[in-house]
XYZ file of C-alpha atoms in Angstrom:
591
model
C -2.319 -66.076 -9.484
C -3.982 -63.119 -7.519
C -6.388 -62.330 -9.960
C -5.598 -58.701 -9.517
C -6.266 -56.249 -12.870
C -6.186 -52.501 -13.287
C -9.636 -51.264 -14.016
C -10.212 -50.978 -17.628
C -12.146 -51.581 -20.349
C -12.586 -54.773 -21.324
C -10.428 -55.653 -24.834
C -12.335 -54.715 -28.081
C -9.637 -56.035 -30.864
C -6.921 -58.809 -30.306
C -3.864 -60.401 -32.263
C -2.235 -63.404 -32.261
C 1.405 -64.302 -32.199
C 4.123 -66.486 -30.595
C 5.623 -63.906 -28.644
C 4.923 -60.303 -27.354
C 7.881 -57.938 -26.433
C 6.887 -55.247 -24.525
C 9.690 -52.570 -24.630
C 11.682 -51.172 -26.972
C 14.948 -50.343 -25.510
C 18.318 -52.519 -26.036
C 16.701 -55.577 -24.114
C 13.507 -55.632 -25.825
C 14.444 -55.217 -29.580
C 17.244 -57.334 -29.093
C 15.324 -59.948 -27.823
C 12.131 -59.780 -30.575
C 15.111 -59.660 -33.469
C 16.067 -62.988 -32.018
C 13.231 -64.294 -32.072
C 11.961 -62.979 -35.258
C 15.004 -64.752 -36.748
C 14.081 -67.853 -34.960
C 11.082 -67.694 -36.910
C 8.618 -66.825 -34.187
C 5.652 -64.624 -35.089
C 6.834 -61.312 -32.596
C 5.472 -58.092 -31.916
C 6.364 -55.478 -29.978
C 4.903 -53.228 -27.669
C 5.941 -50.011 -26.537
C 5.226 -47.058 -24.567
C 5.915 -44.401 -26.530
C 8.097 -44.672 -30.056
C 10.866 -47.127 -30.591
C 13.054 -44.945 -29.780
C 11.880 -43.426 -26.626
C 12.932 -45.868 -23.936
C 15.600 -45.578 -21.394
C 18.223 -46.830 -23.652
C 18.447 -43.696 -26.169
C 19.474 -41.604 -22.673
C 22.995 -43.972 -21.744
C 25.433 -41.851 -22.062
C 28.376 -43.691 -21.256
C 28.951 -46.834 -22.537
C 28.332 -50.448 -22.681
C 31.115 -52.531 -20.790
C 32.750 -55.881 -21.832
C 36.707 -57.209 -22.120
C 37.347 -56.181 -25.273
C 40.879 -54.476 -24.537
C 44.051 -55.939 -24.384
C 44.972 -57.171 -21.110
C 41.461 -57.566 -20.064
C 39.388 -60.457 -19.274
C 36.176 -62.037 -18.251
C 37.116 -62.922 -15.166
C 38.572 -59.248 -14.355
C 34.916 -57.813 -15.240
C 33.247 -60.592 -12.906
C 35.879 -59.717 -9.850
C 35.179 -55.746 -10.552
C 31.511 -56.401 -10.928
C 31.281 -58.852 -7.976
C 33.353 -56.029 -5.740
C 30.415 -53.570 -6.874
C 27.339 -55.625 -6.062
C 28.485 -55.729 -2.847
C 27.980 -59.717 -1.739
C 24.804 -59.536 -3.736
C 25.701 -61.393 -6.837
C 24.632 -63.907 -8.031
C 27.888 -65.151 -9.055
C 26.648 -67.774 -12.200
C 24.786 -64.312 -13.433
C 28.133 -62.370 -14.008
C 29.522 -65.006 -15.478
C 27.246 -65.249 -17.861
C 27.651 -61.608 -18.652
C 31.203 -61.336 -18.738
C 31.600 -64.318 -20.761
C 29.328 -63.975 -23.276
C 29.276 -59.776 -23.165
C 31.848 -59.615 -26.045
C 30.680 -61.852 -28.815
C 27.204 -60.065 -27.804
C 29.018 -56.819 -28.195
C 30.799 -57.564 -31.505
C 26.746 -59.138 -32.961
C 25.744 -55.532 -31.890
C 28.025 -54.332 -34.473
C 27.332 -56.295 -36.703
C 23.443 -55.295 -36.397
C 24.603 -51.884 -37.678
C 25.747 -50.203 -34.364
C 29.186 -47.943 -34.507
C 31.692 -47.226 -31.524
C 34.021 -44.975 -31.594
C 37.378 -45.719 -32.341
C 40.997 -45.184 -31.941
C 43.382 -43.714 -35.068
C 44.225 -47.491 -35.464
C 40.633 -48.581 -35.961
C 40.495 -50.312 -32.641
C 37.239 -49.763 -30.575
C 38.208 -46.951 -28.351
C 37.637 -47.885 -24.474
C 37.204 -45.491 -21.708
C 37.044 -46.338 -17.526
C 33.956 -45.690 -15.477
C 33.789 -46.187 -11.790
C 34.286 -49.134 -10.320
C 36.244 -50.507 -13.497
C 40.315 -51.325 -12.832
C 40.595 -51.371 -16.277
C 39.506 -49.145 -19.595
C 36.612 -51.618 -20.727
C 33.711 -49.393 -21.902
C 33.008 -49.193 -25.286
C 31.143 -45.875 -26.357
C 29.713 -43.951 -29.188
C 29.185 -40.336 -30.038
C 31.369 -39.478 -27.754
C 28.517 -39.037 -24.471
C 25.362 -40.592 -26.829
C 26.041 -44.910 -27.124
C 22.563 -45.375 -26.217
C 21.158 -42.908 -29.018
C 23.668 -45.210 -31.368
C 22.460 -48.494 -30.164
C 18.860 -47.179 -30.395
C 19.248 -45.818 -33.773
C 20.764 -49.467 -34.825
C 18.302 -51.461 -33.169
C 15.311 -49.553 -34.472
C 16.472 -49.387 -37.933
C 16.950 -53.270 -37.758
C 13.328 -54.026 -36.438
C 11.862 -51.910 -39.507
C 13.994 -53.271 -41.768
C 12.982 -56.632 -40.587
C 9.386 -55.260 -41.011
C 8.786 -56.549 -37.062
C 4.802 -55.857 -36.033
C 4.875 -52.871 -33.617
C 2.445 -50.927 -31.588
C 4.034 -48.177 -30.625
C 2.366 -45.486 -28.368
C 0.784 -48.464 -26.546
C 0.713 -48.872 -22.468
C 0.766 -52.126 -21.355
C -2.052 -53.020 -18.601
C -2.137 -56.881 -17.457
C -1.049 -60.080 -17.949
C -3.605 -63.023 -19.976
C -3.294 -66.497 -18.191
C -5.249 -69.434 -18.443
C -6.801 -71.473 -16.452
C -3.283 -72.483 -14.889
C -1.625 -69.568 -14.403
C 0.091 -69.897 -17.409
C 0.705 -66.805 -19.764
C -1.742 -66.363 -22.680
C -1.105 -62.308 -23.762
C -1.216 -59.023 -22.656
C -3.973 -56.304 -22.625
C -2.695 -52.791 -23.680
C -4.277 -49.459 -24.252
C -3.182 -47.343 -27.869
C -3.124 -43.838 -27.016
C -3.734 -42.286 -30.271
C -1.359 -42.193 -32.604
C -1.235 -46.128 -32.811
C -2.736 -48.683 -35.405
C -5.584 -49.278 -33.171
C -7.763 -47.484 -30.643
C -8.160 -48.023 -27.158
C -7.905 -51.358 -25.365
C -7.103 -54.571 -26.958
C -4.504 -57.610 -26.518
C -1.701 -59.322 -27.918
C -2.326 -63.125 -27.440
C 0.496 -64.728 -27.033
C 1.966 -68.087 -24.794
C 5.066 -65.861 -24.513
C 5.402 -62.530 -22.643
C 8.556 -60.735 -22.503
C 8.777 -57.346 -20.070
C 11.504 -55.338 -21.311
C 9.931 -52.068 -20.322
C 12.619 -50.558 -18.091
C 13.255 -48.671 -14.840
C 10.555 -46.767 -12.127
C 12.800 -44.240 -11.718
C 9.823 -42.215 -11.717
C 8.579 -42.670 -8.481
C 11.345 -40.182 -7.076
C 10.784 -36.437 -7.581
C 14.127 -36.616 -9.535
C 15.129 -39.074 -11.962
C 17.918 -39.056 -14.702
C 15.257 -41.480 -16.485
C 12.484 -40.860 -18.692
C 8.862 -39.961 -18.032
C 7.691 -43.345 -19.421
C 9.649 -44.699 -16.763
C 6.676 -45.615 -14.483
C 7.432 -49.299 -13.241
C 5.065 -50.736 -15.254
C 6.196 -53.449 -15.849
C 7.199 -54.549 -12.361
C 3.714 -53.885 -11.304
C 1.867 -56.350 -14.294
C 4.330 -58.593 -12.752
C 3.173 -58.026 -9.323
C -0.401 -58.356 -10.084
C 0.629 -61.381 -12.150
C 1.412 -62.780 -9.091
C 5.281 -63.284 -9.957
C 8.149 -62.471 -7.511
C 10.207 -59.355 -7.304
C 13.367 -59.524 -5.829
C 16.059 -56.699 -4.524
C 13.812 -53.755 -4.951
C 14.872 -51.564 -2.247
C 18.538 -51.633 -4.413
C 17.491 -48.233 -6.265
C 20.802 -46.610 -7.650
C 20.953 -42.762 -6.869
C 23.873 -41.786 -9.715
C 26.091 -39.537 -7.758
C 26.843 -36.519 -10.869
C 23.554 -35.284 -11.830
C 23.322 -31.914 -12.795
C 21.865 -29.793 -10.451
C 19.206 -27.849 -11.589
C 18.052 -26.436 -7.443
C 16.138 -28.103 -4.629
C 12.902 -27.885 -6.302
C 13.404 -29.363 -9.268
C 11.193 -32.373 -10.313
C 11.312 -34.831 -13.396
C 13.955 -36.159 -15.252
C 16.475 -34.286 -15.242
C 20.299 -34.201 -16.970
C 23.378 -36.613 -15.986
C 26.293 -35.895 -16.273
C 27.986 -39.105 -17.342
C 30.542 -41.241 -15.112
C 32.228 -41.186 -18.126
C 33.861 -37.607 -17.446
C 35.416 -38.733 -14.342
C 36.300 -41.709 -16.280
C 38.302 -38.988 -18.380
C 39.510 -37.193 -15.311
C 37.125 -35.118 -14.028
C 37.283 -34.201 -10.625
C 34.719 -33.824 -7.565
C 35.241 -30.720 -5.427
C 33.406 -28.484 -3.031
C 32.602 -24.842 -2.922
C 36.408 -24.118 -2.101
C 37.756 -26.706 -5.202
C 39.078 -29.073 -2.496
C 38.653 -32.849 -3.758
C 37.001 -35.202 -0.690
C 37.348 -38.936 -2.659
C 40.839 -39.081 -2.039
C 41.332 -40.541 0.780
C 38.190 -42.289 0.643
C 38.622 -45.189 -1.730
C 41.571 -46.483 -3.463
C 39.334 -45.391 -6.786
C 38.822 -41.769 -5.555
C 35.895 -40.096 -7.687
C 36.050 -43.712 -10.166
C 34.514 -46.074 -6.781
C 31.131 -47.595 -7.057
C 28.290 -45.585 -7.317
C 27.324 -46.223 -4.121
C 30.219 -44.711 -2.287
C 30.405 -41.824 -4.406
C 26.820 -41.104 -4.219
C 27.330 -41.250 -0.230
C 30.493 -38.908 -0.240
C 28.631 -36.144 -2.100
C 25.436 -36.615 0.205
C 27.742 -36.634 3.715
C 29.761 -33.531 2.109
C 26.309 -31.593 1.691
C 25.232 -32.408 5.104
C 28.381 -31.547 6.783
C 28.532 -28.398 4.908
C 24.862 -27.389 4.665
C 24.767 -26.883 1.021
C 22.702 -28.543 -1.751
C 24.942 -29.985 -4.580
C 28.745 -30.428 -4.777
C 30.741 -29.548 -7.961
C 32.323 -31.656 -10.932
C 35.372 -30.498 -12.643
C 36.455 -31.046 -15.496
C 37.609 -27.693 -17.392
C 41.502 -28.800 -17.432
C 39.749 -30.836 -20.587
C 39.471 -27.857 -22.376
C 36.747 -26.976 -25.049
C 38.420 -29.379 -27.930
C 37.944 -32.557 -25.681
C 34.682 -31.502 -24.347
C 33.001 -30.733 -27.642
C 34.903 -34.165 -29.104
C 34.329 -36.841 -26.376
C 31.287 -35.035 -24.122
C 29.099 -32.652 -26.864
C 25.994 -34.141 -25.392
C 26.600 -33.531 -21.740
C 28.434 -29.777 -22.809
C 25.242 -29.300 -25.187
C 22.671 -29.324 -22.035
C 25.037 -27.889 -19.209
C 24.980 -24.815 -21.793
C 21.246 -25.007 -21.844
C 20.382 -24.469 -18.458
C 23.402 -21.632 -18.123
C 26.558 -23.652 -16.944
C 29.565 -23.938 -19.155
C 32.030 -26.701 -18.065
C 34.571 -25.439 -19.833
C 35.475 -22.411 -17.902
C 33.303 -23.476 -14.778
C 32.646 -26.336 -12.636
C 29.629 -28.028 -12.915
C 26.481 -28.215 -9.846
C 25.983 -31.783 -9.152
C 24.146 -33.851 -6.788
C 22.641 -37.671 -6.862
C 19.115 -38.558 -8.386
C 17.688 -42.010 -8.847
C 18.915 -43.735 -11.788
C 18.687 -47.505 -11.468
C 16.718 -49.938 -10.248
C 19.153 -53.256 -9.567
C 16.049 -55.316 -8.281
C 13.203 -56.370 -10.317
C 11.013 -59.262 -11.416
C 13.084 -62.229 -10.456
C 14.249 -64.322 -12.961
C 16.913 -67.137 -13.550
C 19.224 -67.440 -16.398
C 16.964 -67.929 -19.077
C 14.917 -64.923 -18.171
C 11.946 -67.191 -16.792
C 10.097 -65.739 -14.172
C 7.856 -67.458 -11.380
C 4.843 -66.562 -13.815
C 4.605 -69.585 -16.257
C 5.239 -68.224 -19.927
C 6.502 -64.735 -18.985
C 10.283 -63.668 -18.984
C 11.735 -59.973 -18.308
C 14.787 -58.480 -19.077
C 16.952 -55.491 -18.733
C 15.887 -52.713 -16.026
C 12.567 -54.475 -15.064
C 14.195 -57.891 -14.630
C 16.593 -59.173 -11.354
C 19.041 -61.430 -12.796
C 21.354 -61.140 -10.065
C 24.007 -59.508 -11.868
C 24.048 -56.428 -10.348
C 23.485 -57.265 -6.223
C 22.869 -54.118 -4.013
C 24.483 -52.068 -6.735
C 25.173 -51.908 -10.639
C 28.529 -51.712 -12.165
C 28.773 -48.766 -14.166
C 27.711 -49.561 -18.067
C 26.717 -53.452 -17.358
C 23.316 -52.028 -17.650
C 23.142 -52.374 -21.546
C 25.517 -55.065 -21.811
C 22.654 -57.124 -19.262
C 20.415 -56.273 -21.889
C 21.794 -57.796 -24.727
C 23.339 -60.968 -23.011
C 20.122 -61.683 -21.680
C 17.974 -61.057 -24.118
C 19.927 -63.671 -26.484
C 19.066 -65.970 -23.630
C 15.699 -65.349 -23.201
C 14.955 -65.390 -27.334
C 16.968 -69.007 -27.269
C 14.422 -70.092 -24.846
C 11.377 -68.727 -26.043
C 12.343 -70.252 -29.496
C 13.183 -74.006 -27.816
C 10.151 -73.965 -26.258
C 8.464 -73.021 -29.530
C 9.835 -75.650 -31.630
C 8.339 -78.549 -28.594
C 4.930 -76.530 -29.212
C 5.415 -76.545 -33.309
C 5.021 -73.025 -33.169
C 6.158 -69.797 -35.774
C 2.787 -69.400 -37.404
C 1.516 -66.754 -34.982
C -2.140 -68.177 -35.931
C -3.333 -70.291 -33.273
C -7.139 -71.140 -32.847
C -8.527 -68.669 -30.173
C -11.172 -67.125 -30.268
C -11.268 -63.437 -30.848
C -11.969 -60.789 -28.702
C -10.004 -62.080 -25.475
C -12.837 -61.036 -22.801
C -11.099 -63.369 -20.336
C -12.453 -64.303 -16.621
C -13.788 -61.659 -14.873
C -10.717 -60.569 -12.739
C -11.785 -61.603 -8.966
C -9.703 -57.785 -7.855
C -10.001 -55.089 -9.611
C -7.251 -52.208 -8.514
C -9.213 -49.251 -7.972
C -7.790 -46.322 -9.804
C -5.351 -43.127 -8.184
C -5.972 -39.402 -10.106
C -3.060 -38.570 -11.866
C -2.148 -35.853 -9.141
C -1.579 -38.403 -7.267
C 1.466 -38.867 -9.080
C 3.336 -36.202 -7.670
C 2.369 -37.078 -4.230
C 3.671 -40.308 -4.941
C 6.921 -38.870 -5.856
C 7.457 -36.667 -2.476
C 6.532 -39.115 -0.151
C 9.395 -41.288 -1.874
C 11.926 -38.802 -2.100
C 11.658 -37.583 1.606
C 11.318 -41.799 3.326
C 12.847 -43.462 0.929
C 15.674 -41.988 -1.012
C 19.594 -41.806 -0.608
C 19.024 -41.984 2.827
C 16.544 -43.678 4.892
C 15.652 -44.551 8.331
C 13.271 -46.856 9.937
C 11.706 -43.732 10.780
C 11.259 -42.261 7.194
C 10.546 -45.575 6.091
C 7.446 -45.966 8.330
C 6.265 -42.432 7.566
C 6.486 -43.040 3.878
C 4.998 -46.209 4.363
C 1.463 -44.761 6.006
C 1.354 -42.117 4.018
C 1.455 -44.374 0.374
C -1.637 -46.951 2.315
C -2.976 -43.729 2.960
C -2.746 -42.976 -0.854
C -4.252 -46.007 -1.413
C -7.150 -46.770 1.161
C -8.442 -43.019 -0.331
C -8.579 -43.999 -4.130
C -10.829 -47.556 -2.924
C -13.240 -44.963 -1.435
C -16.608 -45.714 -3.213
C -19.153 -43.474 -4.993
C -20.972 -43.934 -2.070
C -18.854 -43.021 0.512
C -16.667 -40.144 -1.162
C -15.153 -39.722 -3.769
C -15.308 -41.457 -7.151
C -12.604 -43.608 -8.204
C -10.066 -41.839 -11.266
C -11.643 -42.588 -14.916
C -9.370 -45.203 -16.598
C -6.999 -43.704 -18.890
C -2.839 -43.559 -19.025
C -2.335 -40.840 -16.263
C -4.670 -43.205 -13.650
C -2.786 -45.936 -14.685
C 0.872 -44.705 -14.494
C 0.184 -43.506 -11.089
C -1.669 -46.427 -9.653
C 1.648 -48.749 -11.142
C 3.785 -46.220 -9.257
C 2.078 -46.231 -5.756
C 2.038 -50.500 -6.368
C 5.730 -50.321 -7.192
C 6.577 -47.662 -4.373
C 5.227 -49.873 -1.594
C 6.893 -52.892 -2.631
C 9.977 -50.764 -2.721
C 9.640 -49.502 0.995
C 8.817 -52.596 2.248
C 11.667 -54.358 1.367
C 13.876 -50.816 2.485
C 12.095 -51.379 5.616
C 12.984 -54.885 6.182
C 16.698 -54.609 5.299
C 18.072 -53.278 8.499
C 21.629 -52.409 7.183
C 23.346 -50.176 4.907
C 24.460 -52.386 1.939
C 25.193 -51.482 -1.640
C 22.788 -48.624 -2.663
C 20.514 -49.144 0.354
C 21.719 -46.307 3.118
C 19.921 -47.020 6.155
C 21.227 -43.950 8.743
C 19.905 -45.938 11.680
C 21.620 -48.527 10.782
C 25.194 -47.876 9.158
C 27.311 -51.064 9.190
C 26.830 -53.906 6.342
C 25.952 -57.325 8.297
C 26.352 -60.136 6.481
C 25.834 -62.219 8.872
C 22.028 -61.479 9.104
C 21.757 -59.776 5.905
C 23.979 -60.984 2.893
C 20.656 -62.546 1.099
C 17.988 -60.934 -0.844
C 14.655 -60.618 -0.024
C 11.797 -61.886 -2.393
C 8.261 -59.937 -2.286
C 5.001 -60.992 -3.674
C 1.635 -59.333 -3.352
C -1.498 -60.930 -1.464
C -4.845 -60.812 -3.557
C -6.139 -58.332 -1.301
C -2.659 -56.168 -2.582
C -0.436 -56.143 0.574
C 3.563 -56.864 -0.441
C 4.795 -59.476 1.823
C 8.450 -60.071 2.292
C 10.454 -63.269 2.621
C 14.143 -63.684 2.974
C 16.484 -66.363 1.006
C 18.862 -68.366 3.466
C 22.140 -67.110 1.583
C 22.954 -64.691 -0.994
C 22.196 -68.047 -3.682
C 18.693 -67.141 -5.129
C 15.902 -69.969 -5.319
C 15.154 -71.286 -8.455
C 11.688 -69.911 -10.012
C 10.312 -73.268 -11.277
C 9.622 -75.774 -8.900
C 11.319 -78.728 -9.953
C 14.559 -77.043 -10.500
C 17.771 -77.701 -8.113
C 17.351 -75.912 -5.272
C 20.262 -73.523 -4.526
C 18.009 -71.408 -1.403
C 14.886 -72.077 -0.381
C 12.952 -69.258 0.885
C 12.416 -69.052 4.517
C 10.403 -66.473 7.014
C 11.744 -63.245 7.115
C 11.771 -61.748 10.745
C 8.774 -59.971 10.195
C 6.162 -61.380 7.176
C 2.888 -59.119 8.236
C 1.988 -56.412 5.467
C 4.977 -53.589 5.354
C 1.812 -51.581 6.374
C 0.786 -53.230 8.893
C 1.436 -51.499 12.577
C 4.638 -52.965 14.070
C 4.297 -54.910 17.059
C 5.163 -53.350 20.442
């Protein structure tokens, strides 16, 4: 435990259950209508509405062998090939294997794919794929149709939800072990203010940080929260310096900030092709995939062909579809490249990479356990190992639903050794809990933006030790100014969601560049210009970072790409060892 909690109010209301789900994308309301039907007393948290997580925004599909000819074990190879010698191989498995049947329960929850004239589940490619494996919906909108599904099950299920409702810490006990979660309703809720969910089961299914970057293709909500309850929590992150920049993001000019609009992988899937300024295609030639490689690559080819020709975006095109297929298969993407004045069927379309994904996260093993006694995560804000230094296109939601059927499995066998399901155990109401020993002193929501800039110039598609450094001072810089007392200066930022968001994003952002700082490679998703080559001889493991009560992220390396296990107790596949440096990522480098 660190003892480290946001500063807040204390809670004035509290409610008891078996298990709390915080998020309300595919992971989390997958997971609490498990458990729900496991007979576990469940609620579920979220940020905003059901509906407004990162899920409704997937565009192109959820992958899984459901096509003839295609198999598990062809996913795991292509998925292996993508993570770049960062999976953990037992993970994938587990995906690829059980990623169908998951698929075909998602259906049955109410969700429709598209399909072919014979009433087969149409399949398209993404990159990365060798075969046509990714099952899709609306043409460009699956995640609006596995949203729509999901929510309409968890109301017709008449779940307990507290929607509108950022979460702030972690309960424990005594132990360390997980007792709730404080949150904060922001108006529109069925409570006011701060309160908890008491619980002896935590799930974080609260999705990416993409917000940390100036440019995101993910939501505003998207504010690492729930890596940094995690961190405070004192559990592990693992592989956070893995951030996925998609490569075809529509490119709205230099300045732009936010979220802003993807253009799915799904149209090269199709066909599309990626050209310069003169219509000349640079993939071929470059991978054996051309414009379908890994993320990574393409995301790397567009970046080197706007250095080399001084320009800032690339082009995608695709009007050879014609405006039949593009209003048929793409009416989501064609609806918002029309909205900000580009039409892709008579032009190509302005693209350049913007963070999308985070592949690291709290670490967890196969049941979703963390190191944090009685809290699991899942989806986004979880590492499973699945992805390695770099997702698979569309395993994103499949990880959600394979895992969350794992986690609810566990959380309901460890239920049924407590004789839980009533929800109503004996404690005593309101949860004041022990005065936290560190209390995070609060950033001003301007600092948000600040935030973003510092990440997007050090630590974005391309980083340096140099960057890296730079963005490094200037976040402690960031943070030694908001600890500045009443006394001294200025007074810390009154509690309330914008303070929080940004304070999670400047815990999450240092974590982040500490572990891009001790990776001295390129590998995956992680371009380090200084250092171009992949060596996996010094670097094909993953580095594990935990936070010191005092808040400095300190860094450890695992012995092979194998992770450790998270309880101890359990076989022992790596134990952790020194990493070549272990001082704070802050701290000044020795001479």
């Amino acid at each position: 435990m660190t003892g480290i909690r946001l500063t807040a109010p204390a809670p004035g209301w509290a409610i008891d259950a078996d298990v709390v789900v915080v998020g309300s994308g595919v992971a989390g309301l997958t997971t609490a209508l498990r458990c729900a039907a496991a007979g576990l007393a469940t609620v579920v948290v979220t940020k905003a509405r059901l509906d407004d997580g990162s899920t409704r925004w997937a565009q192109g599909g959820i992958a899984a062998a459901l096509g003839e000819g295609d198999t598990p074990e062809q996913h795991l190879d292509d998925t292996l090939v993508a993570g770049a010698g960062l999976c953990d191989e037992a993970a994938v498995r587990a995906l690829v294997t059980e990623g169908p049947d998951a698929v075909r329960r998602l259906i049955d929850t109410g969700a429709h794919f598209d399909t072919t004239d014979t009433g087969a589940i149409a399949l398209t490619r993404e990159g990365g794929h060798h075969r046509r494996r990714i099952a899709h919906a609306g043409g460009d909108a699956t995640g609006a149709e596995i949203s729509r599904a999901l929510v309409g099950a968890v109301r017709s299920a008449a779940l307990h939800t507290i929607e509108n409702a950022l979460v702030l810490d972690l309960l424990t006990d005594a132990e360390g072990r997980t007792e709730g979660v404080t949150l904060h309703v922001m108006g529109e809720g069925q409570h006011d203010g701060v309160g908890a969910v008491r619980a002896p089961a935590v799930v974080l299914a609260t999705g990416g940080m993409g917000q940390v970057f100036s440019a995101t293709t993910n939501p505003p909500v998207s504010t690492g929260d729930g890596v940094a309850l995690a961190l405070r929590a004192g559990a592990e992150v693992s592989d956070l310096e893995f951030v996925q920049f998609h490569p075809t993001v529509l490119f709205l000019g230099a300045d732009s900030e936010g979220q802003q609009p993807l253009v799915s992988e799904a149209v090269r899937g199709e066909g599309a092709h990626l050209v310069d300024a003169s219509g000349t295609r640079f993939m071929l030639g470059q991978h054996e995939l051309a414009e379908l490689a890994p993320r990574d690559i393409v995301a790397k080819a567009i970046t080197r062909q706007m250095q080399l020709q001084g320009t800032e975006h690339m082009y995608l095109d695709a009007r050879h579809f014609g405006a039949a297929m593009w209003e048929q298969r793409f009416p989501t993407i064609l609806a918002a490249c029309r909205a900000h004045g580009i039409d892709p069927v008579t032009q190509p379309i302005p693209v350049a990479p913007a963070a999308h994904y985070a592949s690291g996260g709290v670490r967890t093993d196969l049941r979703g356990r963390t190191t944090v006694p009685g809290l699991y995560a899942c989806g986004e804000v979880a590492c499973t190992g699945v992805h390695g230094a770099n997702r698979l296109a569309s395993n994103s939601l499949l990880e959600g639903l394979v895992f969350a059927e794992r986690i609810a499995a566990e959380i309901a066998g460890a239920a049924d050794g407590r004789g839980a399901g009533s929800g109503a155990a004996a404690r005593p109401a309101p949860v004041a809990g022990p005065a936290p020993a560190h209390t995070v002193p609060l950033l001003t929501a301007e600092s948000r933006t600040a935030i973003q800039r510092i990440m997007t110039r050090g630590a974005g598609v391309i980083r340096s030790a140099d960057s890296l450094a730079t963005a490094a001072e200037e976040l402690e810089a960031l943070r030694r100014a908001a600890a500045v007392t009443e006394e001294d200066g200025p007074k810390d930022a009154v509690p309330g969601v914008e303070a929080w968001e940004a304070t999670n994003l400047l815990l999450v952002s240092r974590v982040l560049v500490a572990a891009a700082r001790e990776r001295e490679e390129t590998r995956g998703c992680h371009w380090r210009e200084d250092r171009p080559d992949r060596d996996d001889a010094a670097w094909r493991r993953h580095l594990v970072v935990r936070v010191t009560p005092d808040r400095q992220p300190v860094v450890r390396t695992t012995d092979s790409a194998a992770f450790p296990p998270v309880r101890p107790g359990d076989p022992a596949d790596s134990p952790l060892s020194d990493s070549p440096r272990t001082q704070p990522a802050d701290a000044p480098e020795e001479p």
